[in-house]
Every structure is written in structure tokens, then in C-alpha cells.
Short mmCIF file of C-alpha atoms in Angstrom, two decimals:
data_model
loop_
_atom_site.label_atom_id
_atom_site.label_comp_id
_atom_site.label_asym_id
_atom_site.label_seq_id
_atom_site.Cartn_x
_atom_site.Cartn_y
_atom_site.Cartn_z
CA MET A 1 -5.73 14.69 -31.20
CA ASN A 2 -7.33 11.61 -32.48
CA THR A 3 -9.84 12.45 -35.23
CA GLY A 4 -11.01 8.81 -35.92
CA LYS A 5 -14.17 7.33 -34.76
CA THR A 6 -12.56 5.46 -31.86
CA LYS A 7 -11.21 7.73 -29.16
CA SER A 8 -7.68 7.13 -27.82
CA VAL A 9 -6.33 7.23 -24.30
CA ILE A 10 -2.71 7.16 -23.19
CA VAL A 11 -2.08 5.77 -19.69
CA ILE A 12 1.20 6.81 -18.13
CA GLY A 13 2.45 4.04 -15.91
CA ALA A 14 1.50 0.34 -15.63
CA GLY A 15 0.80 0.27 -11.89
CA ILE A 16 -2.22 -1.51 -10.52
CA GLY A 17 -4.37 1.65 -10.98
CA GLY A 18 -3.08 2.24 -14.53
CA ILE A 19 -3.70 -1.34 -15.72
CA ALA A 20 -7.22 -1.46 -14.25
CA THR A 21 -8.17 1.99 -15.61
CA ALA A 22 -6.98 0.87 -19.08
CA ALA A 23 -9.02 -2.32 -18.82
CA HIS A 24 -12.17 -0.38 -17.88
CA LEU A 25 -11.76 2.05 -20.78
CA ALA A 26 -10.87 -0.62 -23.40
CA GLN A 27 -13.88 -2.64 -22.34
CA ARG A 28 -16.02 0.39 -23.24
CA GLY A 29 -14.60 0.66 -26.71
CA LEU A 30 -11.69 3.11 -26.31
CA HIS A 31 -8.28 2.50 -27.84
CA VAL A 32 -5.87 2.44 -24.91
CA THR A 33 -2.07 2.39 -24.82
CA VAL A 34 -0.19 2.04 -21.54
CA VAL A 35 3.32 3.48 -21.58
CA GLU A 36 5.58 2.22 -18.72
CA LYS A 37 9.26 3.12 -18.05
CA ASN A 38 10.14 -0.11 -16.43
CA ALA A 39 10.53 -3.50 -18.12
CA ARG A 40 7.57 -5.10 -16.23
CA PRO A 41 4.04 -3.96 -15.47
CA GLY A 42 2.99 -3.62 -11.87
CA GLY A 43 4.58 -0.45 -10.63
CA ARG A 44 5.29 -0.85 -6.86
CA CYS A 45 3.55 -4.29 -6.93
CA ASP A 46 6.73 -5.61 -8.52
CA ARG A 47 8.59 -8.87 -8.55
CA PHE A 48 12.05 -10.18 -9.29
CA SER A 49 13.82 -13.56 -9.36
CA ARG A 50 17.42 -14.51 -8.62
CA GLU A 51 19.13 -17.91 -8.38
CA GLY A 52 15.77 -19.75 -8.17
CA HIS A 53 14.35 -17.38 -5.52
CA GLN A 54 11.29 -15.20 -6.22
CA PHE A 55 10.38 -12.14 -4.31
CA ASP A 56 7.46 -9.70 -4.38
CA SER A 57 9.29 -6.41 -3.90
CA GLY A 58 6.15 -4.38 -3.01
CA PRO A 59 3.03 -5.49 -1.17
CA THR A 60 3.20 -8.83 0.54
CA LEU A 61 -0.35 -9.04 2.14
CA PHE A 62 -3.55 -9.68 0.35
CA VAL A 63 -5.99 -7.83 2.61
CA MET A 64 -9.51 -6.48 2.13
CA PRO A 65 -10.62 -9.40 -0.13
CA LEU A 66 -14.15 -8.11 -0.49
CA VAL A 67 -12.85 -5.01 -2.28
CA TYR A 68 -10.78 -7.10 -4.70
CA GLU A 69 -13.79 -9.31 -5.32
CA ALA A 70 -16.01 -6.33 -6.19
CA GLU A 71 -13.44 -4.63 -8.42
CA PHE A 72 -12.59 -7.80 -10.38
CA ALA A 73 -16.36 -8.29 -10.90
CA ALA A 74 -16.57 -4.67 -12.13
CA LEU A 75 -14.06 -5.73 -14.80
CA GLY A 76 -16.23 -8.72 -15.68
CA ALA A 77 -13.88 -11.22 -14.10
CA SER A 78 -13.92 -13.65 -11.17
CA MET A 79 -11.17 -13.07 -8.60
CA ARG A 80 -11.53 -16.64 -7.34
CA GLU A 81 -11.04 -18.04 -10.82
CA LEU A 82 -8.01 -15.93 -11.68
CA LEU A 83 -6.14 -16.20 -8.28
CA ASP A 84 -5.43 -19.29 -6.38
CA LEU A 85 -5.87 -17.84 -2.84
CA GLN A 86 -5.08 -19.48 0.44
CA ARG A 87 -6.02 -17.98 3.73
CA VAL A 88 -3.21 -17.16 6.13
CA ASP A 89 -4.22 -17.86 9.78
CA PRO A 90 -2.76 -16.85 12.13
CA THR A 91 -2.39 -13.66 10.05
CA TYR A 92 0.60 -12.45 12.01
CA HIS A 93 2.95 -13.62 14.78
CA LEU A 94 3.71 -10.65 16.98
CA TYR A 95 6.76 -10.45 19.33
CA PHE A 96 7.35 -7.83 21.98
CA ASP A 97 10.45 -6.66 23.75
CA ASP A 98 9.62 -8.43 26.94
CA GLY A 99 9.52 -11.79 25.26
CA SER A 100 5.75 -12.07 25.17
CA ARG A 101 4.05 -13.02 21.81
CA LEU A 102 0.60 -12.89 20.26
CA ALA A 103 -0.64 -14.85 17.22
CA LEU A 104 -3.45 -12.77 15.50
CA THR A 105 -6.09 -15.26 14.41
CA SER A 106 -9.78 -15.42 13.48
CA ASP A 107 -10.11 -18.34 15.99
CA MET A 108 -11.81 -16.28 18.70
CA LYS A 109 -11.41 -18.97 21.30
CA ARG A 110 -7.60 -18.89 20.75
CA MET A 111 -7.61 -15.15 20.79
CA GLN A 112 -9.42 -15.10 24.14
CA GLU A 113 -6.88 -17.51 25.69
CA GLN A 114 -4.05 -15.30 24.55
CA LEU A 115 -5.46 -11.87 25.31
CA GLU A 116 -6.57 -12.72 28.84
CA GLN A 117 -2.83 -13.55 29.54
CA PHE A 118 -1.94 -9.92 28.60
CA GLU A 119 -4.79 -8.11 30.41
CA ALA A 120 -7.91 -9.40 32.23
CA GLY A 121 -11.04 -8.55 30.40
CA SER A 122 -9.13 -7.59 27.28
CA PHE A 123 -11.09 -10.12 25.02
CA GLN A 124 -14.28 -8.19 25.58
CA GLY A 125 -12.34 -5.04 24.65
CA LEU A 126 -11.36 -6.74 21.40
CA MET A 127 -15.01 -7.69 20.68
CA ARG A 128 -16.06 -4.09 21.12
CA TYR A 129 -13.16 -2.92 19.02
CA LEU A 130 -14.08 -5.28 16.16
CA ASP A 131 -17.70 -4.22 16.44
CA GLU A 132 -16.48 -0.60 15.91
CA GLY A 133 -14.19 -1.75 13.10
CA HIS A 134 -17.11 -3.42 11.44
CA ARG A 135 -19.10 -0.08 11.53
CA HIS A 136 -16.07 1.80 10.32
CA TYR A 137 -15.39 -0.55 7.50
CA HIS A 138 -18.84 -0.60 6.05
CA THR A 139 -19.51 3.10 6.56
CA ALA A 140 -16.13 4.25 5.09
CA MET A 141 -16.43 1.94 2.10
CA THR A 142 -19.90 3.02 1.20
CA GLN A 143 -19.76 6.81 2.09
CA LEU A 144 -16.00 7.66 1.46
CA VAL A 145 -13.99 5.03 -0.50
CA ASN A 146 -16.67 4.18 -3.09
CA ARG A 147 -17.83 7.73 -3.63
CA ASP A 148 -16.08 10.08 -6.08
CA PHE A 149 -16.44 13.51 -4.43
CA ARG A 150 -16.43 16.12 -7.37
CA SER A 151 -17.25 19.22 -5.34
CA ALA A 152 -16.76 20.66 -1.93
CA THR A 153 -20.49 20.87 -1.37
CA GLU A 154 -20.81 17.17 -2.08
CA PHE A 155 -18.28 16.33 0.63
CA PHE A 156 -18.98 19.03 3.24
CA SER A 157 -22.69 18.33 3.27
CA LEU A 158 -25.24 17.60 6.00
CA ARG A 159 -25.42 14.09 4.68
CA ASN A 160 -21.88 13.49 5.73
CA LEU A 161 -22.11 15.26 9.08
CA PRO A 162 -22.80 11.91 10.94
CA LEU A 163 -19.42 10.64 9.81
CA LEU A 164 -17.83 12.88 12.39
CA TRP A 165 -18.96 10.54 15.12
CA GLY A 166 -19.76 7.50 13.05
CA ILE A 167 -16.22 6.79 11.94
CA LYS A 168 -14.33 8.93 14.45
CA PRO A 169 -12.08 10.83 11.96
CA LEU A 170 -11.15 13.44 14.67
CA ALA A 171 -9.93 10.83 17.20
CA ARG A 172 -6.39 9.55 16.92
CA HIS A 173 -6.16 5.89 16.52
CA TYR A 174 -3.68 5.00 19.23
CA ASP A 175 -5.22 7.31 21.83
CA HIS A 176 -8.68 5.93 21.06
CA MET A 177 -7.47 2.46 21.92
CA SER A 178 -7.62 3.35 25.64
CA ILE A 179 -11.39 2.63 25.43
CA TYR A 180 -10.62 -0.99 24.64
CA PHE A 181 -7.23 -1.81 26.23
CA ASP A 182 -4.89 -0.68 28.98
CA ASP A 183 -1.93 -2.81 27.90
CA PRO A 184 0.29 -0.85 25.49
CA ARG A 185 1.18 -4.09 23.81
CA LEU A 186 -2.34 -4.70 22.81
CA LYS A 187 -2.83 -1.13 21.72
CA ALA A 188 0.22 -1.65 19.41
CA ALA A 189 -1.16 -5.06 18.20
CA PHE A 190 -4.28 -3.51 16.83
CA THR A 191 -2.94 -0.27 15.36
CA PHE A 192 0.38 -1.23 13.59
CA GLN A 193 -1.71 -1.79 10.45
CA ASP A 194 -1.74 2.02 10.07
CA VAL A 195 1.78 1.80 8.58
CA TYR A 196 0.15 0.09 5.51
CA MET A 197 -0.99 3.70 4.65
CA GLY A 198 2.49 5.03 5.66
CA LEU A 199 0.95 6.51 8.80
CA SER A 200 1.79 6.70 12.43
CA PRO A 201 -1.13 5.42 14.66
CA PHE A 202 -0.48 8.50 16.77
CA GLU A 203 -1.55 10.61 13.84
CA ALA A 204 -3.86 8.24 12.00
CA PRO A 205 -7.65 8.77 12.50
CA ALA A 206 -9.38 6.03 14.55
CA THR A 207 -11.30 5.41 11.32
CA PHE A 208 -8.55 2.99 10.40
CA SER A 209 -9.84 0.41 12.93
CA LEU A 210 -11.45 -0.93 9.82
CA MET A 211 -8.09 -2.55 8.81
CA PRO A 212 -7.62 -4.94 11.82
CA TYR A 213 -11.38 -5.67 11.59
CA SER A 214 -11.13 -6.69 8.01
CA GLU A 215 -8.06 -8.81 8.51
CA LEU A 216 -9.72 -10.89 11.28
CA ALA A 217 -13.24 -10.90 9.73
CA HIS A 218 -12.47 -11.27 6.03
CA GLY A 219 -9.05 -12.75 6.31
CA VAL A 220 -5.47 -12.19 5.18
CA TRP A 221 -4.80 -14.19 2.07
CA TYR A 222 -1.97 -15.17 -0.25
CA PRO A 223 -2.14 -15.79 -3.99
CA LYS A 224 -0.13 -18.92 -5.02
CA GLY A 225 2.84 -17.65 -6.88
CA GLY A 226 2.92 -14.34 -4.98
CA MET A 227 1.29 -10.95 -5.01
CA TYR A 228 2.49 -10.44 -8.59
CA LYS A 229 -0.18 -12.78 -9.73
CA ILE A 230 -2.60 -9.93 -9.22
CA VAL A 231 -0.65 -7.90 -11.78
CA GLU A 232 -0.61 -10.79 -14.27
CA ALA A 233 -4.39 -11.26 -13.83
CA LEU A 234 -5.17 -7.62 -14.50
CA VAL A 235 -2.80 -7.51 -17.47
CA ALA A 236 -4.64 -10.54 -18.94
CA ILE A 237 -7.97 -8.77 -18.50
CA ALA A 238 -6.59 -5.58 -20.14
CA GLU A 239 -5.04 -7.35 -23.09
CA ALA A 240 -8.25 -9.34 -23.60
CA ALA A 241 -10.01 -5.96 -23.91
CA GLY A 242 -7.48 -4.71 -26.50
CA VAL A 243 -5.12 -2.59 -24.25
CA GLU A 244 -1.62 -2.22 -25.78
CA PHE A 245 1.39 -1.98 -23.54
CA GLU A 246 4.72 -0.20 -24.36
CA MET A 247 7.21 -1.29 -21.71
CA GLY A 248 10.62 0.23 -21.13
CA THR A 249 9.28 3.50 -22.51
CA ALA A 250 9.50 6.72 -20.25
CA VAL A 251 7.33 9.66 -20.71
CA THR A 252 9.16 13.03 -20.32
CA GLN A 253 6.13 15.36 -20.91
CA ILE A 254 2.52 15.69 -21.15
CA GLN A 255 1.96 18.06 -24.03
CA ILE A 256 -0.52 20.83 -23.23
CA ASN A 257 -2.16 23.21 -25.62
CA GLY A 258 -4.25 25.79 -23.88
CA GLU A 259 -6.46 23.75 -21.56
CA VAL A 260 -6.13 20.47 -23.40
CA ALA A 261 -3.69 17.54 -22.99
CA GLN A 262 -2.73 16.57 -26.52
CA GLY A 263 -0.68 13.58 -25.72
CA VAL A 264 2.68 12.56 -24.45
CA VAL A 265 6.31 13.04 -25.33
CA LEU A 266 8.46 9.96 -24.86
CA GLU A 267 12.14 9.78 -23.87
CA ASP A 268 13.08 8.67 -27.47
CA GLY A 269 11.45 11.79 -28.78
CA ARG A 270 8.24 10.30 -30.15
CA PHE A 271 5.00 12.11 -29.59
CA LEU A 272 1.86 9.90 -28.96
CA PRO A 273 -1.32 11.89 -29.52
CA ALA A 274 -4.42 11.06 -27.48
CA ASP A 275 -7.94 12.28 -26.80
CA ALA A 276 -7.26 11.83 -23.07
CA VAL A 277 -4.37 11.13 -20.83
CA VAL A 278 -4.43 9.15 -17.61
CA ALA A 279 -1.37 9.54 -15.33
CA ASN A 280 -0.71 6.55 -13.04
CA ALA A 281 2.75 7.93 -12.18
CA ASP A 282 3.13 9.30 -8.67
CA LEU A 283 1.06 12.45 -8.59
CA PRO A 284 3.67 14.82 -7.17
CA TYR A 285 6.11 13.60 -9.80
CA VAL A 286 3.59 14.36 -12.54
CA TYR A 287 3.24 17.95 -11.47
CA GLN A 288 6.92 18.39 -10.89
CA ASN A 289 8.18 16.75 -14.07
CA LEU A 290 5.53 16.21 -16.74
CA LEU A 291 3.28 19.25 -16.58
CA PRO A 292 3.94 22.95 -17.24
CA PRO A 293 5.08 24.64 -14.04
CA ASN A 294 2.29 26.00 -11.82
CA GLY A 295 1.55 26.41 -8.10
CA MET A 296 0.26 22.90 -7.73
CA ALA A 297 3.72 21.33 -7.70
CA GLY A 298 4.76 23.48 -4.81
CA SER A 299 1.49 22.89 -2.97
CA LEU A 300 1.87 19.13 -3.28
CA ASP A 301 5.50 19.45 -2.06
CA ARG A 302 4.28 21.05 1.10
CA LYS A 303 1.80 18.27 1.86
CA LYS A 304 2.51 15.39 4.36
CA TYR A 305 4.11 12.35 2.76
CA SER A 306 4.04 8.78 3.88
CA CYS A 307 7.01 7.04 5.40
CA SER A 308 9.40 4.85 3.44
CA THR A 309 11.05 1.49 4.10
CA ILE A 310 14.32 -0.25 3.78
CA SER A 311 13.67 -3.61 2.39
CA PHE A 312 15.98 -6.64 2.33
CA PHE A 313 15.53 -9.52 0.02
CA TRP A 314 17.56 -12.60 0.99
CA GLY A 315 18.13 -15.89 -0.75
CA VAL A 316 18.99 -18.43 1.99
CA ASP A 317 20.56 -21.83 1.51
CA LYS A 318 18.51 -23.42 4.27
CA THR A 319 15.06 -23.22 5.69
CA TYR A 320 13.97 -21.66 8.89
CA PRO A 321 10.74 -23.53 9.72
CA SER A 322 10.20 -21.54 13.05
CA LEU A 323 9.65 -18.37 10.96
CA ALA A 324 5.98 -17.93 10.14
CA PRO A 325 4.76 -16.36 6.88
CA HIS A 326 4.33 -12.94 8.56
CA THR A 327 6.24 -12.00 11.68
CA LEU A 328 6.29 -8.55 13.39
CA PHE A 329 8.56 -7.30 16.07
CA LEU A 330 6.90 -4.42 17.95
CA ALA A 331 9.14 -2.22 20.05
CA ASP A 332 8.29 -1.16 23.59
CA ASP A 333 8.99 2.44 22.58
CA TYR A 334 6.12 2.29 20.05
CA ARG A 335 5.58 6.07 20.12
CA GLY A 336 9.32 6.80 19.85
CA ASN A 337 9.49 4.55 16.75
CA PHE A 338 6.97 6.51 14.94
CA ASP A 339 8.33 9.89 16.17
CA SER A 340 11.64 9.01 14.69
CA ILE A 341 10.08 7.91 11.34
CA ILE A 342 7.51 10.68 10.88
CA ASN A 343 9.12 13.61 12.63
CA ASP A 344 12.85 12.92 12.41
CA LEU A 345 12.80 11.08 8.99
CA ALA A 346 15.14 8.62 10.62
CA LEU A 347 15.66 4.98 11.41
CA PRO A 348 14.46 4.39 15.01
CA GLN A 349 17.07 3.35 17.60
CA ASP A 350 15.23 0.04 18.27
CA PRO A 351 12.96 -0.34 15.24
CA SER A 352 9.83 -2.22 14.92
CA LEU A 353 10.11 -4.42 11.79
CA TYR A 354 8.45 -7.00 9.72
CA ILE A 355 9.68 -10.41 8.30
CA HIS A 356 7.91 -12.17 5.42
CA VAL A 357 8.78 -15.69 4.42
CA PRO A 358 6.74 -16.47 1.31
CA THR A 359 8.16 -19.97 1.05
CA ARG A 360 6.11 -20.90 4.13
CA LEU A 361 3.14 -20.46 1.93
CA ASP A 362 4.51 -21.41 -1.50
CA PRO A 363 7.75 -23.48 -1.37
CA SER A 364 8.04 -23.15 -5.15
CA LEU A 365 9.33 -19.62 -4.51
CA ALA A 366 12.80 -20.94 -3.64
CA PRO A 367 14.92 -23.97 -4.59
CA PRO A 368 14.16 -27.14 -2.56
CA GLU A 369 15.18 -26.93 1.17
CA GLN A 370 15.88 -23.18 0.89
CA ASP A 371 14.00 -20.08 1.84
CA SER A 372 13.24 -16.67 0.36
CA ILE A 373 13.11 -14.11 3.12
CA ILE A 374 12.02 -10.44 3.01
CA ALA A 375 12.72 -8.03 5.88
CA ILE A 376 10.98 -4.62 5.87
CA VAL A 377 12.09 -1.77 8.20
CA PRO A 378 10.07 1.47 8.16
CA VAL A 379 12.08 4.55 7.99
CA GLY A 380 11.49 8.22 7.26
CA HIS A 381 11.23 9.39 3.64
CA LEU A 382 13.95 11.39 2.02
CA ASP A 383 14.64 14.81 3.48
CA ASP A 384 14.88 17.83 1.30
CA ASN A 385 18.48 18.59 1.85
CA GLY A 386 19.89 15.02 1.22
CA GLY A 387 21.54 14.82 4.61
CA GLN A 388 20.66 11.19 5.35
CA GLU A 389 23.48 8.72 4.93
CA TRP A 390 21.42 5.83 3.46
CA ARG A 391 24.42 3.38 3.22
CA ALA A 392 24.99 3.62 7.02
CA ILE A 393 21.28 3.57 7.76
CA ARG A 394 20.77 0.52 5.61
CA ASP A 395 23.67 -1.31 7.30
CA GLN A 396 22.29 -0.48 10.80
CA ALA A 397 18.86 -1.67 9.72
CA ARG A 398 20.32 -4.97 8.56
CA GLN A 399 21.93 -5.46 12.02
CA ASP A 400 18.65 -4.57 13.71
CA VAL A 401 16.97 -7.30 11.72
CA PHE A 402 19.62 -9.88 12.65
CA ALA A 403 19.31 -8.81 16.32
CA ARG A 404 15.59 -9.20 16.32
CA LEU A 405 15.81 -12.63 14.74
CA SER A 406 18.41 -13.77 17.30
CA THR A 407 15.76 -13.29 20.07
CA LEU A 408 13.96 -16.19 18.28
CA GLY A 409 17.12 -18.33 18.35
CA ILE A 410 17.98 -17.53 14.65
CA THR A 411 21.56 -16.53 15.00
CA ASP A 412 23.16 -18.01 11.83
CA LEU A 413 21.14 -16.22 9.10
CA ALA A 414 24.04 -14.03 7.92
CA GLU A 415 26.14 -17.20 7.33
CA HIS A 416 23.49 -18.78 5.10
CA LEU A 417 22.77 -15.80 2.78
CA LYS A 418 23.40 -16.75 -0.82
CA PHE A 419 22.76 -13.13 -1.81
CA GLU A 420 21.13 -9.90 -0.77
CA VAL A 421 19.05 -7.31 -2.68
CA ASN A 422 18.10 -4.22 -0.80
CA TYR A 423 15.94 -1.13 -1.42
CA THR A 424 16.28 2.21 0.40
CA PRO A 425 14.12 5.33 -0.06
CA LEU A 426 16.63 6.26 -2.85
CA SER A 427 15.69 3.03 -4.62
CA TRP A 428 11.98 3.66 -4.36
CA GLN A 429 12.49 7.16 -5.82
CA LYS A 430 14.71 5.88 -8.76
CA ARG A 431 12.75 2.77 -9.68
CA TYR A 432 9.19 4.09 -9.38
CA ASN A 433 9.56 7.92 -9.53
CA LEU A 434 8.27 8.25 -5.97
CA VAL A 435 8.79 11.75 -4.75
CA LYS A 436 10.82 11.81 -1.46
CA GLY A 437 10.96 8.00 -1.81
CA ALA A 438 7.73 7.87 0.00
CA THR A 439 6.49 4.27 -0.60
CA HIS A 440 2.73 5.11 -0.05
CA GLY A 441 2.64 8.51 -1.77
CA LEU A 442 0.92 11.36 0.04
CA GLY A 443 0.06 10.56 3.65
CA HIS A 444 -3.49 9.69 4.72
CA THR A 445 -3.91 12.37 7.36
CA LEU A 446 -7.31 13.80 8.01
CA THR A 447 -6.78 16.79 5.79
CA GLN A 448 -5.61 14.62 2.96
CA LEU A 449 -8.64 12.25 2.77
CA GLY A 450 -11.89 12.35 0.84
CA TYR A 451 -12.50 15.51 -1.14
CA MET A 452 -9.35 16.98 0.37
CA ARG A 453 -7.20 14.37 -1.31
CA PRO A 454 -6.01 15.16 -4.84
CA HIS A 455 -8.83 14.51 -7.35
CA ASN A 456 -8.97 12.07 -10.21
CA ARG A 457 -9.23 14.82 -12.91
CA HIS A 458 -7.06 17.86 -13.39
CA ALA A 459 -8.74 21.14 -12.29
CA HIS A 460 -8.02 22.91 -15.62
CA TYR A 461 -7.02 20.29 -18.18
CA HIS A 462 -10.29 18.43 -18.37
CA ASN A 463 -8.99 15.55 -20.51
CA LEU A 464 -6.21 14.81 -18.07
CA TYR A 465 -6.91 12.22 -15.34
CA PHE A 466 -5.09 10.76 -12.41
CA VAL A 467 -5.11 7.34 -10.75
CA GLY A 468 -3.07 5.75 -7.98
CA ALA A 469 -1.85 6.17 -4.39
CA SER A 470 -1.64 9.94 -4.08
CA THR A 471 -5.22 10.45 -5.55
CA HIS A 472 -8.59 9.67 -4.05
CA PRO A 473 -9.30 7.37 -2.42
CA GLY A 474 -5.74 6.51 -1.45
CA THR A 475 -2.94 3.89 -1.29
CA GLY A 476 -2.84 0.15 -1.41
CA VAL A 477 -3.63 -2.39 -4.05
CA PRO A 478 -7.40 -2.79 -3.42
CA THR A 479 -7.81 1.03 -3.09
CA ALA A 480 -5.94 1.41 -6.48
CA LEU A 481 -8.53 -0.69 -8.09
CA VAL A 482 -11.25 1.51 -6.67
CA SER A 483 -9.37 4.63 -7.81
CA ALA A 484 -9.19 3.11 -11.35
CA ARG A 485 -12.97 2.56 -11.45
CA HIS A 486 -13.57 6.20 -10.32
CA THR A 487 -11.12 7.48 -12.86
CA ALA A 488 -12.46 5.44 -15.75
CA THR A 489 -16.07 6.43 -14.92
CA ARG A 490 -15.19 10.13 -14.87
CA LEU A 491 -13.35 9.94 -18.16
CA LEU A 492 -16.12 8.00 -19.92
CA GLU A 493 -18.66 10.53 -18.71
CA ASP A 494 -16.60 13.39 -19.97
CA GLN A 495 -15.30 12.01 -23.23
CA LEU A 496 -18.16 9.90 -24.58
#
């Protein structure tokens, strides 16, 4: 333990939550060291370059900008000054199996013209849905996301009882859409965002109408240079506050003595003492691999995990101007897709999938007259018996992407690939220590939200804290920033 005047903190993992937590603590005068096993900071919000092409290998959408703005301000910084943001509108171009298409845009006149071609009266349904999304967004942010529930009585209180009908946590999102639309294509168009939390809209609470609301009301944005610019901005804030980073350094153990975390043991055998430890590694991984065995590791293993993805990163020797920045193909068998992913842990037979072309927004991300293309296919996470044949599944997913693009007249992509990099659930597990290769950590089902989600402080080791996707309030870059503020506040209250 540190006996000097300045208290020391070790942060395990340089993900978004870890970097932001470190910055908060250092700004309050603590000596903070971030230890990261990979060569670059960022965690899942990662980046790589090849042959002049740049790719964000994690998140590709800058959503919920009001949360970013507030959390950067909490760090004493201006989001607008640090990030060169451009609004993406239409946010997405959606394609359905029958050949119909829908461009989601904040231009309500254009939305009305499009929606009425799908279903008479559906525009009024959208207006009512967005009104509900507005209520859900502001209520959830103030009463759930921005609150750090530290006791059961604080969460299960009369004060929170109105949330049962105020944000509809007991209604399933897709089923709830029948109030607003009859056309299944429109129900899909305003619920697919649940996959951002690794959820099926057939299981997700209707609370998550807040996501499509925020996208249309607050916008989907893109930082010039890619999403990794967020990481660089946070690292700059942290380093300015005095945070030290040790990259390429894996932690093998959190050393415990009695009920106190004394520091961490590194892969090279070194021991780094600390007055407090913050784990930004995937929470189930921490319990399974870094802490003394107890029942919590098994309890976490039995919880519901998010889905995973197969991601393809393609450097292309030509451009495809007809491809928008964000394109989604939504299958007619929408329910079957999610049943295959969530229940069967498989690749659906005719998968819905997402195509991102960052060079539509920032041509500098590829050599002149060339494209960088990312294709993301949601799949089940790793099963427990290792029975999935990921090489074959990956190859089928690639063909599914090519087949989808051929419906848009793009039939020559395979001939123009300079190279391919691909990630499967095995890749996510190996690169980022994600248990089951689940890209969003623990799922965001009703019983894994709020107080029922793992807390930001260990129940017995009161100088051990957690931050990140599998902790409160949940997954996603903006939510990780909120988690960091909660964790830092709790640690400062306890340790100072």
C-alpha cells in the first residue's frame, strides 16, 4: 500500500471507461497509472491501419451526443473543441427483402413522404413513438443512467415505482411497436438499434425507444478521423492531469490481503502496489481470472450475455459512391434472425447486417479513389462447449454480405479487395478478454439493469472498483463515460 501523502490508483485496462476514470481521479490529485495489455489505448474502441486504409474496429456510430457533451464537460473539456464532428443525415439507409428502402432522417417532411408509402397514417405513429422516446430518454437518463444505486432500498423504492409505467420496462420493445405501426418493416426500422446493446428487440424493454428518438432528435455524428479520435481526446485529457500509461502490459492478478486489494501482479512478474484498484477489464473476466475464486465468477457465468459479431474490414481499390456511410439490410424473418443469434448462438440463415463506409464521410481514411469498407454481421456469442465452427461461419457470413450488396448492383466487390481483416467471437475474446466473445459484455435484460446490474464497487474488497460495459449503467461509449464518473465519485468518497 502507498504510504506517501498522494494516494495511488492502478487502473486495469485503457478502455473508454478506464481512461475517463483515470482522468477524473488524477484531476482530484491522485497518482494514477493505467495498465493495458494491448499496444494502444481504447479497448474495444480500437483502430488499425493497413496499406493506407484506416478502420475503427469497434463502435462506428457517434450517438447520444448530449451525454458525450456532459461527460466531457465533467472532465473540464469541450467536446466540440476536441472533436471535429459532422452530422450524418440520413443516419441510415435501410433495405428490406422486398426491395423497399427507407432513409432515416431528421427531415420530418421527407420521413412523412417515405412512411406513408409503407403504411397509411404511419407518420403520426412515428410522431407518437418519438414523443414516447423523448419521455423515455429524459426519464431514464435522470432517474436510471445518471444515478449510482448503492442499495436495494434506493432502487426498489416508492420514488421509482412510476418508472414501471413511465418508461415501460416490462413491455417488450418489438411487441410494443404494435401501438404505433402495423407494417413489420417499420417495426424493424425503429427497433434494430437494440442490437447496440447486444439485445434482441423481442427481449429488450420498450424503454429503449430512447435510442431511435435520440438519433433523430439529437443526431448521429461522425468525428473527422474516425471514432478513435474520442480515445485520443480522452488520453490527452488524462495525460494533462498526470495519468501515466503502461501499454503492452498485462495484469495476471489483483493481489488481495484479507478484504483489501493491495495492487496488481503483472505478466512480467512485477508487483505494482496501490491504495485502490479500478478494473476496466471485462467484469466476468476479472472475477474468473484476476481475483481469488468465489461464487461470483459462477454467478456471472450464468447471467445472460450479449451477442457477438463477425466483422470484415476491407481495403478496396475503387470507390462505391452508391454506398452510404451507414447501410442496414433488415431481413423479413426479423424474429428468426434474433432467435438464431440469441437462442441458437448461430449465424442466421438470411442475416440482417450492417455496412459502414467511413470514406463517404472522411475520404482521408483511404488512398485517393479507394474505399475502406466495414461489414458487421451479428452472431451468437461463443457457446460453452466450443462446438461452433467459426471458420465456416465466417466464410458463410462473407458470402451473405456479398449477396446483400449484389441486390444494390454491387457485384464486383470481391474482385476489388486489396486485403481483408476479419474478427470473429474468438477474436473479440482473445484481443479484449471478452468472456464468451460477447462484444457488449453482459446483456441488458430487465433483470440486469439498474441496481440489478453489477455494481461499480466490489461487495467485500472496498478499495476495488469496476468500470465498463458489464457494470452499471451499461455498454456503449457514452455510457462508459457515465460509468467512469460514477466509479470515480465512489472511489473519491471512499478513499479521500
